[in-house]
Short mmCIF file of C-alpha atoms and ligand atoms in Angstrom, two decimals:
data_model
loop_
_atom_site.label_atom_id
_atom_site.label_comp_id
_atom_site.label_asym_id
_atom_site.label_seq_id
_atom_site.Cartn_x
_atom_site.Cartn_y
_atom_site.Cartn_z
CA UNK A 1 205.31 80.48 -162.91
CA UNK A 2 202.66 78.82 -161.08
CA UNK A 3 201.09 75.21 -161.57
CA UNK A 4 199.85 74.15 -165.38
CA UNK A 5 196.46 73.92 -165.65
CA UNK A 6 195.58 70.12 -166.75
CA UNK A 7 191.97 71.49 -168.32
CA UNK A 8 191.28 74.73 -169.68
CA UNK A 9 188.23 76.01 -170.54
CA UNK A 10 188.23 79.07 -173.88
CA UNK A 11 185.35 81.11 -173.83
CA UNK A 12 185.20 83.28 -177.05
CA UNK A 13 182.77 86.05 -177.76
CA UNK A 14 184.41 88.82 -179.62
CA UNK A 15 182.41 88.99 -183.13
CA UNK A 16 179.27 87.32 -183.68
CA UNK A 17 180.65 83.64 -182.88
CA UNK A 18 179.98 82.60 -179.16
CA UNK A 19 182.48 79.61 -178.65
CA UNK A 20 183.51 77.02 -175.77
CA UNK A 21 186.46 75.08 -175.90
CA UNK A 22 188.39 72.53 -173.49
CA UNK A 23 191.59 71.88 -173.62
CA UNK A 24 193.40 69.21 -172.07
CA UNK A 25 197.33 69.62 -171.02
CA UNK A 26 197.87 72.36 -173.08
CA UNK A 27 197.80 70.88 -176.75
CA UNK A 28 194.93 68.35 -176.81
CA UNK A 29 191.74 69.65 -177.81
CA UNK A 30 188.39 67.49 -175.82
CA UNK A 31 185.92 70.06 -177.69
CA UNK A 32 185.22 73.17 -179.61
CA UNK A 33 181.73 74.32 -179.79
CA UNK A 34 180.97 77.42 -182.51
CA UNK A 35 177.80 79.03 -182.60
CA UNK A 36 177.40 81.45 -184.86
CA UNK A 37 175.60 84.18 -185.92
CA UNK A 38 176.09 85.22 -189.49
CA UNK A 39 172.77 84.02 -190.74
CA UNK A 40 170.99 86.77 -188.43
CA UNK A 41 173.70 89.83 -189.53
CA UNK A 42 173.86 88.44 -193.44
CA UNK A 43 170.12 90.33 -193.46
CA UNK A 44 171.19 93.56 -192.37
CA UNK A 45 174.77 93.58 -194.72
CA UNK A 46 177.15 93.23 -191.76
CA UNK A 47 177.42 92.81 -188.18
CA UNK A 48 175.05 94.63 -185.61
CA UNK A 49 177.10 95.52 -182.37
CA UNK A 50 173.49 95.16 -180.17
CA UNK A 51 172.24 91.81 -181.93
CA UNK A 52 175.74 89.96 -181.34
CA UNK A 53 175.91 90.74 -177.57
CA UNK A 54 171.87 90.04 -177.23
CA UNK A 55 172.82 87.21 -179.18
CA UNK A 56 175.75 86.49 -176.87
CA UNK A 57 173.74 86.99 -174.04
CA UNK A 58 171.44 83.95 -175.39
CA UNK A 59 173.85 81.53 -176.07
CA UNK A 60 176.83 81.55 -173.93
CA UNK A 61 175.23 79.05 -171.41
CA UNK A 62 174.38 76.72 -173.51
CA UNK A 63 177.68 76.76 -175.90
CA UNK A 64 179.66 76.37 -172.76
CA UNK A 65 177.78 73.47 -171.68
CA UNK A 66 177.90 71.84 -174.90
CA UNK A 67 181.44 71.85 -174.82
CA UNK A 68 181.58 70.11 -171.62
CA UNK A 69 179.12 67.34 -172.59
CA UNK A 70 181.41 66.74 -175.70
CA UNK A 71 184.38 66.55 -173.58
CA UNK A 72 182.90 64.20 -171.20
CA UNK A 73 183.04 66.56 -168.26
CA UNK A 74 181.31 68.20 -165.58
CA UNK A 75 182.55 72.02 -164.76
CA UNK A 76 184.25 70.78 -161.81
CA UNK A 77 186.70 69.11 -163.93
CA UNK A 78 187.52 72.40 -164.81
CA UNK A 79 191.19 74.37 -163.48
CA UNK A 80 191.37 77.18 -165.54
CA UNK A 81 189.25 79.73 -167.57
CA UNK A 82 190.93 81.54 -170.36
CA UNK A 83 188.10 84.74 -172.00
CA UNK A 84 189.00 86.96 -175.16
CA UNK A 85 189.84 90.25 -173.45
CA UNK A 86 189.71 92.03 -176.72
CA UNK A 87 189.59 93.27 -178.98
CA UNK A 88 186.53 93.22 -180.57
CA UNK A 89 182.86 94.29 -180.32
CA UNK A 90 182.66 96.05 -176.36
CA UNK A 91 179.36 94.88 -175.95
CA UNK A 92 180.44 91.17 -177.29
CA UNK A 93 183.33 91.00 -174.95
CA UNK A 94 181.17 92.25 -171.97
CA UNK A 95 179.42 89.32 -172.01
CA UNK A 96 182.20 86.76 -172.07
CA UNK A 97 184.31 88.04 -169.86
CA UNK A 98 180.94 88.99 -167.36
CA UNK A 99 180.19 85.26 -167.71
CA UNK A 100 183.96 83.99 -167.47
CA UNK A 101 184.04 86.54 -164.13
CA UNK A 102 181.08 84.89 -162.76
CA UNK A 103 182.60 80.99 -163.51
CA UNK A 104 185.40 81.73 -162.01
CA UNK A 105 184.79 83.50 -159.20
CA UNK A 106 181.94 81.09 -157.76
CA UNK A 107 184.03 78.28 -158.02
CA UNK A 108 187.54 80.12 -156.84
CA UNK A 109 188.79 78.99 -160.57
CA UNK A 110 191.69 80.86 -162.14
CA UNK A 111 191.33 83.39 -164.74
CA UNK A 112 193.09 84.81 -167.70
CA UNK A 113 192.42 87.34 -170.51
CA UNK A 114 193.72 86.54 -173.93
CA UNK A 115 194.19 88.91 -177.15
CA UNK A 116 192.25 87.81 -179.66
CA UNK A 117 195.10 88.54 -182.21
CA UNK A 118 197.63 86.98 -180.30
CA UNK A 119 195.51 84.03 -179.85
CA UNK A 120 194.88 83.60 -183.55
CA UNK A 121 198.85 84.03 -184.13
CA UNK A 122 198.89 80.90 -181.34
CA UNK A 123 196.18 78.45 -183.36
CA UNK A 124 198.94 77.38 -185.33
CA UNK A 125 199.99 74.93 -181.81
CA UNK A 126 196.35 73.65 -182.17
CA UNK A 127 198.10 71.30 -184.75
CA UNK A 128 199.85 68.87 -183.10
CA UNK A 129 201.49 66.86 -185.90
CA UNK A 130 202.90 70.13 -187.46
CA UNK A 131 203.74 72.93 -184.50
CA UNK A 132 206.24 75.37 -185.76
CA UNK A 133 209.33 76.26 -183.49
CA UNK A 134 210.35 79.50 -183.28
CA UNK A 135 210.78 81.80 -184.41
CA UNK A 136 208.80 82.58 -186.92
CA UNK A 137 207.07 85.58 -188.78
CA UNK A 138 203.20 85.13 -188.11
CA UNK A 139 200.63 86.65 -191.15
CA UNK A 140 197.31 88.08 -189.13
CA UNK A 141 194.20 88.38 -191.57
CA UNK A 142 191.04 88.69 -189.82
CA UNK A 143 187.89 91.03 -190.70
CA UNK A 144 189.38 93.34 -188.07
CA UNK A 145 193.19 93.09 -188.06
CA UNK A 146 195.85 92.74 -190.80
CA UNK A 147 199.15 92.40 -189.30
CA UNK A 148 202.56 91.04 -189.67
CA UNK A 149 204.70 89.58 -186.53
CA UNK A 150 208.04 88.35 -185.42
CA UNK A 151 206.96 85.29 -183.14
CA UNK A 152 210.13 84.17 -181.11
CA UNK A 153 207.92 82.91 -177.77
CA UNK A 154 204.86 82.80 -176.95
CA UNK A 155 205.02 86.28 -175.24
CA UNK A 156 208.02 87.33 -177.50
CA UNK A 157 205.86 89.10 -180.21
CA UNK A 158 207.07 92.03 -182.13
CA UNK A 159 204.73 93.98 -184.85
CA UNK A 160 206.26 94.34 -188.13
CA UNK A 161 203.52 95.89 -189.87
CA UNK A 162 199.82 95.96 -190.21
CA UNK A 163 197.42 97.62 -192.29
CA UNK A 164 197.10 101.64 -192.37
CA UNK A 165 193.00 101.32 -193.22
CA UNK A 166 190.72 98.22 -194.05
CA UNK A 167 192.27 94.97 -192.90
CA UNK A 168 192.41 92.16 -195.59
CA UNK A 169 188.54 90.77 -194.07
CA UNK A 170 186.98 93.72 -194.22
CA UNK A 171 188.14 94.61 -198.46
CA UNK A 172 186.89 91.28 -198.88
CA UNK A 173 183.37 92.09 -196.95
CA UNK A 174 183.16 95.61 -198.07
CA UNK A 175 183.94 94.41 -202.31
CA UNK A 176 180.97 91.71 -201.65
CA UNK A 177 178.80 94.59 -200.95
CA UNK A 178 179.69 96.47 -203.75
CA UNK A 179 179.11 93.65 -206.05
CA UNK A 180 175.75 92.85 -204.04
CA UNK A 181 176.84 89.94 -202.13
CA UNK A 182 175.80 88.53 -199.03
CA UNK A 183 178.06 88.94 -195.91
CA UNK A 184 180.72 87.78 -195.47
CA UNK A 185 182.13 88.63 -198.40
CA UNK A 186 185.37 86.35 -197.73
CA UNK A 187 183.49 82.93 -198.68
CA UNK A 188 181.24 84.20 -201.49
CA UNK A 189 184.15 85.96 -202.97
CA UNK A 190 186.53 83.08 -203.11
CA UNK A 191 184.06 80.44 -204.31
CA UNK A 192 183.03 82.87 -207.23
CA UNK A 193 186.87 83.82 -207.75
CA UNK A 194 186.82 79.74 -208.61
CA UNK A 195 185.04 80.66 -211.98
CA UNK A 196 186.55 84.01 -212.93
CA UNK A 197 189.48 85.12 -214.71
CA UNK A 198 192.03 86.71 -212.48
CA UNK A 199 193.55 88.60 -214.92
CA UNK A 200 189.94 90.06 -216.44
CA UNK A 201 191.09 93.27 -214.04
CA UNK A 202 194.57 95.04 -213.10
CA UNK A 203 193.75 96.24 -209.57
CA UNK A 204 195.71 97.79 -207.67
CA UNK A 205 198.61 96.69 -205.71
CA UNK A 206 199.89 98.91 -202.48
CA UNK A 207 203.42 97.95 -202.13
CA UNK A 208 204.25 101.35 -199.66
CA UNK A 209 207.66 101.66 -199.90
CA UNK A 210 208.75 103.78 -197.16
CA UNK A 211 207.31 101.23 -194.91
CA UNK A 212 207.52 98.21 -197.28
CA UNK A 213 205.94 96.04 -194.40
CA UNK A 214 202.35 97.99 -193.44
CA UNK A 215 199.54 97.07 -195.55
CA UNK A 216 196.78 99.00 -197.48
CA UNK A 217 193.57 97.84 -198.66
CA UNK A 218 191.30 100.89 -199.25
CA UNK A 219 192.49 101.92 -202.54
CA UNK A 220 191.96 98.48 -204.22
CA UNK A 221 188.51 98.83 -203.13
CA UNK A 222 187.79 102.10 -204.35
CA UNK A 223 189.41 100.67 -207.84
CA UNK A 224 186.75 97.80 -207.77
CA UNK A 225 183.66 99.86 -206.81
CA UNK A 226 185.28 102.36 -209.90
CA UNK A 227 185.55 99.44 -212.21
CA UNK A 228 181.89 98.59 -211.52
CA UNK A 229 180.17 101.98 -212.21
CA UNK A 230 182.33 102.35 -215.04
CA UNK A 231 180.93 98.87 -216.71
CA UNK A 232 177.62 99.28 -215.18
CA UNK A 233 177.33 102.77 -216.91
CA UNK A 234 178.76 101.37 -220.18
CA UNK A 235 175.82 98.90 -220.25
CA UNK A 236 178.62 96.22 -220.76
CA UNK A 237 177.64 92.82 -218.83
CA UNK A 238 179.39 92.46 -215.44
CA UNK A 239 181.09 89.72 -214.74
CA UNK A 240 181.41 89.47 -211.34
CA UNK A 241 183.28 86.04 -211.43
CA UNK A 242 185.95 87.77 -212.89
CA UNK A 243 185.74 90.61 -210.42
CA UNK A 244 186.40 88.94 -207.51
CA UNK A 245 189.17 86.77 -209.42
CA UNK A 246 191.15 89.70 -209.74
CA UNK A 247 190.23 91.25 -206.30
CA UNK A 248 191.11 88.59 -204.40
CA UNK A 249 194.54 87.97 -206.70
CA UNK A 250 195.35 91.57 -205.83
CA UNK A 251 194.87 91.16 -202.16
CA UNK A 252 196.94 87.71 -201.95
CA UNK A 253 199.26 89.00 -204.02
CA UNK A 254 199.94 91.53 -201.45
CA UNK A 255 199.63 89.69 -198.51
CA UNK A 256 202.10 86.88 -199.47
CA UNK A 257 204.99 89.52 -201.07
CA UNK A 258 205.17 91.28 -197.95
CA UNK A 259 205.03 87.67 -195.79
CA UNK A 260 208.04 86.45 -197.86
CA UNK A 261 209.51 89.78 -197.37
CA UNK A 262 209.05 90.27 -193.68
CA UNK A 263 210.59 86.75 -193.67
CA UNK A 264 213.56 87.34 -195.68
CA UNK A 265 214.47 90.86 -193.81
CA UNK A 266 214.34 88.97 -190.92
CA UNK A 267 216.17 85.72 -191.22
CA UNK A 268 213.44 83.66 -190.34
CA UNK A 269 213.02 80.07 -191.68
CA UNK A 270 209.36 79.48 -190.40
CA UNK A 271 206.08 81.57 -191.93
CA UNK A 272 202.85 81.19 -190.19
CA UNK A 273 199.68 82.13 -191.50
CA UNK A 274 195.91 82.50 -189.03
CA UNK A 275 192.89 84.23 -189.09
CA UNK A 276 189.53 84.05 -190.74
CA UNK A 277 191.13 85.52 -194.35
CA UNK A 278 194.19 82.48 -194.04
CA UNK A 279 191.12 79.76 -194.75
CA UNK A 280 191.08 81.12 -198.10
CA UNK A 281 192.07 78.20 -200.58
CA UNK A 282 193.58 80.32 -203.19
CA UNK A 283 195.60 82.58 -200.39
CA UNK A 284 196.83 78.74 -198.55
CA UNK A 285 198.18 77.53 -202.76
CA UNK A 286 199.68 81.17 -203.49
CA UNK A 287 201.64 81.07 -199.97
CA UNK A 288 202.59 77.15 -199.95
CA UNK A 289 203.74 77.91 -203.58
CA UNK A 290 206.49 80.96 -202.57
CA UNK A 291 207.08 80.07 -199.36
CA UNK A 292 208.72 76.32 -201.14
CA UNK A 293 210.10 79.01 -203.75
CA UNK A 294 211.87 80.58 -201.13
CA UNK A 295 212.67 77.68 -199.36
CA UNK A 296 210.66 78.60 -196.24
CA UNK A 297 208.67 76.33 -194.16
CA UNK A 298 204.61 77.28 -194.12
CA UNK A 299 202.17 76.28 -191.11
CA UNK A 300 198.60 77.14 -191.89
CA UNK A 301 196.10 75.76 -189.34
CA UNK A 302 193.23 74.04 -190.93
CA UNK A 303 190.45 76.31 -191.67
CA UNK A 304 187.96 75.89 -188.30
CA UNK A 305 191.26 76.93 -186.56
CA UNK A 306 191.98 80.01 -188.30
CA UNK A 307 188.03 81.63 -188.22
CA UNK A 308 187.30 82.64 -184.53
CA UNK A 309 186.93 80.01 -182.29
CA UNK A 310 187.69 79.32 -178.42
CA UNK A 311 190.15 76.30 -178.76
CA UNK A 312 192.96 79.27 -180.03
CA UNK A 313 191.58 81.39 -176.68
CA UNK A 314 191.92 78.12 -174.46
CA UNK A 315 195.40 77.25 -175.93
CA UNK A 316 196.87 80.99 -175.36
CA UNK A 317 195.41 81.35 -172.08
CA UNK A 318 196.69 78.13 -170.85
CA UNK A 319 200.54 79.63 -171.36
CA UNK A 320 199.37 82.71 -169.62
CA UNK A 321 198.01 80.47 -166.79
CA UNK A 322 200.90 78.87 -166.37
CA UNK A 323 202.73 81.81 -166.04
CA UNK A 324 200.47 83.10 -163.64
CA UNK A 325 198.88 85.80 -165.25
CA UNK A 326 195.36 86.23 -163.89
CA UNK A 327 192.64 88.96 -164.05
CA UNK A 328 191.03 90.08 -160.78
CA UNK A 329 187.13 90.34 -160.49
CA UNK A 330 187.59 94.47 -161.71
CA UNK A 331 188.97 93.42 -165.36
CA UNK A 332 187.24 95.12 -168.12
CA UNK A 333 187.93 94.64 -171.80
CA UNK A 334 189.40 96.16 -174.25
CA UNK A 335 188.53 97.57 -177.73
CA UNK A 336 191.41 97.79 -179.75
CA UNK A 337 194.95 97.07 -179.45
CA UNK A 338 197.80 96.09 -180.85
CA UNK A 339 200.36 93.47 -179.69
O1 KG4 B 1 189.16 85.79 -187.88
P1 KG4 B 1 187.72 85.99 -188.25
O2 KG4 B 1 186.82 84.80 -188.23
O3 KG4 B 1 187.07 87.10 -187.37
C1 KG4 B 1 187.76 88.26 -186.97
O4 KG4 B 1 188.54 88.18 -185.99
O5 KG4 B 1 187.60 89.27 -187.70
O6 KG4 B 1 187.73 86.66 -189.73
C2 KG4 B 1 186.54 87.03 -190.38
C3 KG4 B 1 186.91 87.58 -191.74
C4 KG4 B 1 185.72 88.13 -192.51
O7 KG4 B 1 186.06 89.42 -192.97
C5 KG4 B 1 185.54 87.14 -193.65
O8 KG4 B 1 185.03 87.75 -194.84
C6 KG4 B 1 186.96 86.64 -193.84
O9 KG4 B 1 187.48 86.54 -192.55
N1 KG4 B 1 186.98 85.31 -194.49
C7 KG4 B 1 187.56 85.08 -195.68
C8 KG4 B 1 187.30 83.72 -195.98
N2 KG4 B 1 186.61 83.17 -194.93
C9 KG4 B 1 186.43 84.16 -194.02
N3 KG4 B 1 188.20 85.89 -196.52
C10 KG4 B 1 188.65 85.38 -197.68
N4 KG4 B 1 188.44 84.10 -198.04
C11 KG4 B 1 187.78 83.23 -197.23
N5 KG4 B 1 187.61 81.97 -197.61
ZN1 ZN B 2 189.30 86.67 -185.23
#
């Protein structure tokens, strides 16, 4: 255990949002600068790996020192630097850890490498008023990861399950396409799910019973892209309101029976929920609704929080700074993994 830092600063760059973050003490957020760039992969249907690390490349300066203007500080003021490690995009990470290596190492700063997953499991402490104790069992749904975890410390994470193809993000971007969409398909999805009739479809629902808690996602997609043709062939009318009503039911559906479940097997009292797919309104009602059912408690950080950002990054790494875990200047990143 060494000294806590009193000001961390999150650097975040493993997608297509570069983001700066300062954290003061551990549990006070002084700023959180996102910059992102969906606007520039929307055109091209999804994320290109070499525009988001050119992209990167562009903005990291200026993100970081955006987020110490908003903070009031200079980067002296600085005693720790926490980087996503990975995973994520290779050629995204390079760059923040590259420029994170370079911080640090001029001005003899400590570093740390956090897990993007883990740190999104974390962004629940962002909230102050409403930190869960442990432990609890921790719902991951991100474009990348779907994943269920027994939280009992901040380093005492155990996998449960995840998802044996698409992860809960990608169904969502991968159905938007299908239904010609813009990316991401999460957003577009859900705010058209508003005006459609859930029940208009009976997608699938991959329940996996040998291992009741891993998730599956690729099926229901294949049943929507089906569905489609089959109307579109027909010459019926599609309506695609009702399409992703019933998509997205399916997937929540899912996501919150096997939460509660994971819960129950487990004893826990406490379900947390992060991750870009967890600011989805209708997922937030359907979980609030059976996790009071089942007379569980339900943290969900507010939506900014559960999307990438580098205040989750800062907040993780400053535990792992405390505890003195520090990358040397040879660090790379790393692609996948699970935690
Ligand atoms: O956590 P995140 O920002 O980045 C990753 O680590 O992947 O998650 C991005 C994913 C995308 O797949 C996006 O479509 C999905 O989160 N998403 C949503 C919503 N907002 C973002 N999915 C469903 N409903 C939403 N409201
Ligand atoms: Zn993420």
């Amino acid at each position: 255990m060494t000294e806590a830092p009193e000001i961390v600063l999150g650097i975040e760059t493993s997608c297509d949002e570069t983001a700066a973050a300062l954290l003061l003490k551990g549990n006070r957020l002084l700023s959180n600068v996102i910059s992102s760039q969906v606007d520039i992969h929307a055109e091209y249907g999804g994320i290109v790996p070499e525009i988001a690390s050119r992209k990167h490349v562009e903005s990291i300066d200026f993100v970081v020192k955006k987020a110490l203007k908003q903070a009031g500080l200079a980067f002296k003021d600085v005693n720790g630097i926490a980087v996503t490690q990975g995973p994520g995009l290779v050629g995204s990470l390079v760059v923040g850890l590259s420029y994170a290596k370079a911080c640090a190492l001029s001005a003899g700063k400590p570093l740390t490498g956090v897990n993007h997953i883990h740190a999104h499991l974390m962004a629940c402490f962002l909230e102050r008023e409403t930190t869960p104790g442990f432990p609890f069992v921790g719902l991951v749904v991100s474009g990348g990861h779907t994943s269920l975890y027994r939280v009992d410390g901040f380093f005492h994470v155990e996998l449960l399950g995840s998802t044996r193809d698409d992860a809960a993000g990608e169904a969502f971007d991968k159905v938007a396409k299908i239904l010609g969409l813009p990316y991401p398909g999460g957003p577009v999805i859900s705010r058209l799910a508003e005006q459609g009739n859930k029940e208009a479809f009976r997608f699938p629902r991959a329940r996996l019973p040998e291992t009741p808690l891993d998730f599956s996602f690729s099926g229901l997609k294949t049943a929507v892209l089906q569905a489609v043709q089959k109307i579109k062939a027909s010459g019926q009318k599609l309506v695609i309101e009702d399409v992703c009503a019933s998509f997205q039911e399916a997937v929540i559906d899912v996501l919150v029976t096997k939460t509660i479940e994971a819960a129950k097997q487990h004893h826990v009292s406490q379900v947390v929920a992060a991750g870009g797919v967890a600011s989805n309104m209708r997922l937030r009602e359907r979980l609030a609704m059976e996790c009071k059912r089942e007379g569980l408690s339900l943290m969900v950080p507010r939506p900014l929080f559960c999307t990438d950002n580098a205040a989750m990054i800062a907040l993780t790494g400053y535990h792992q700074l405390k505890e003195g875990m520090l990358l040397g200047p040879d660090a790379d990143v790393f692609s996948r993994i699970a935690i």
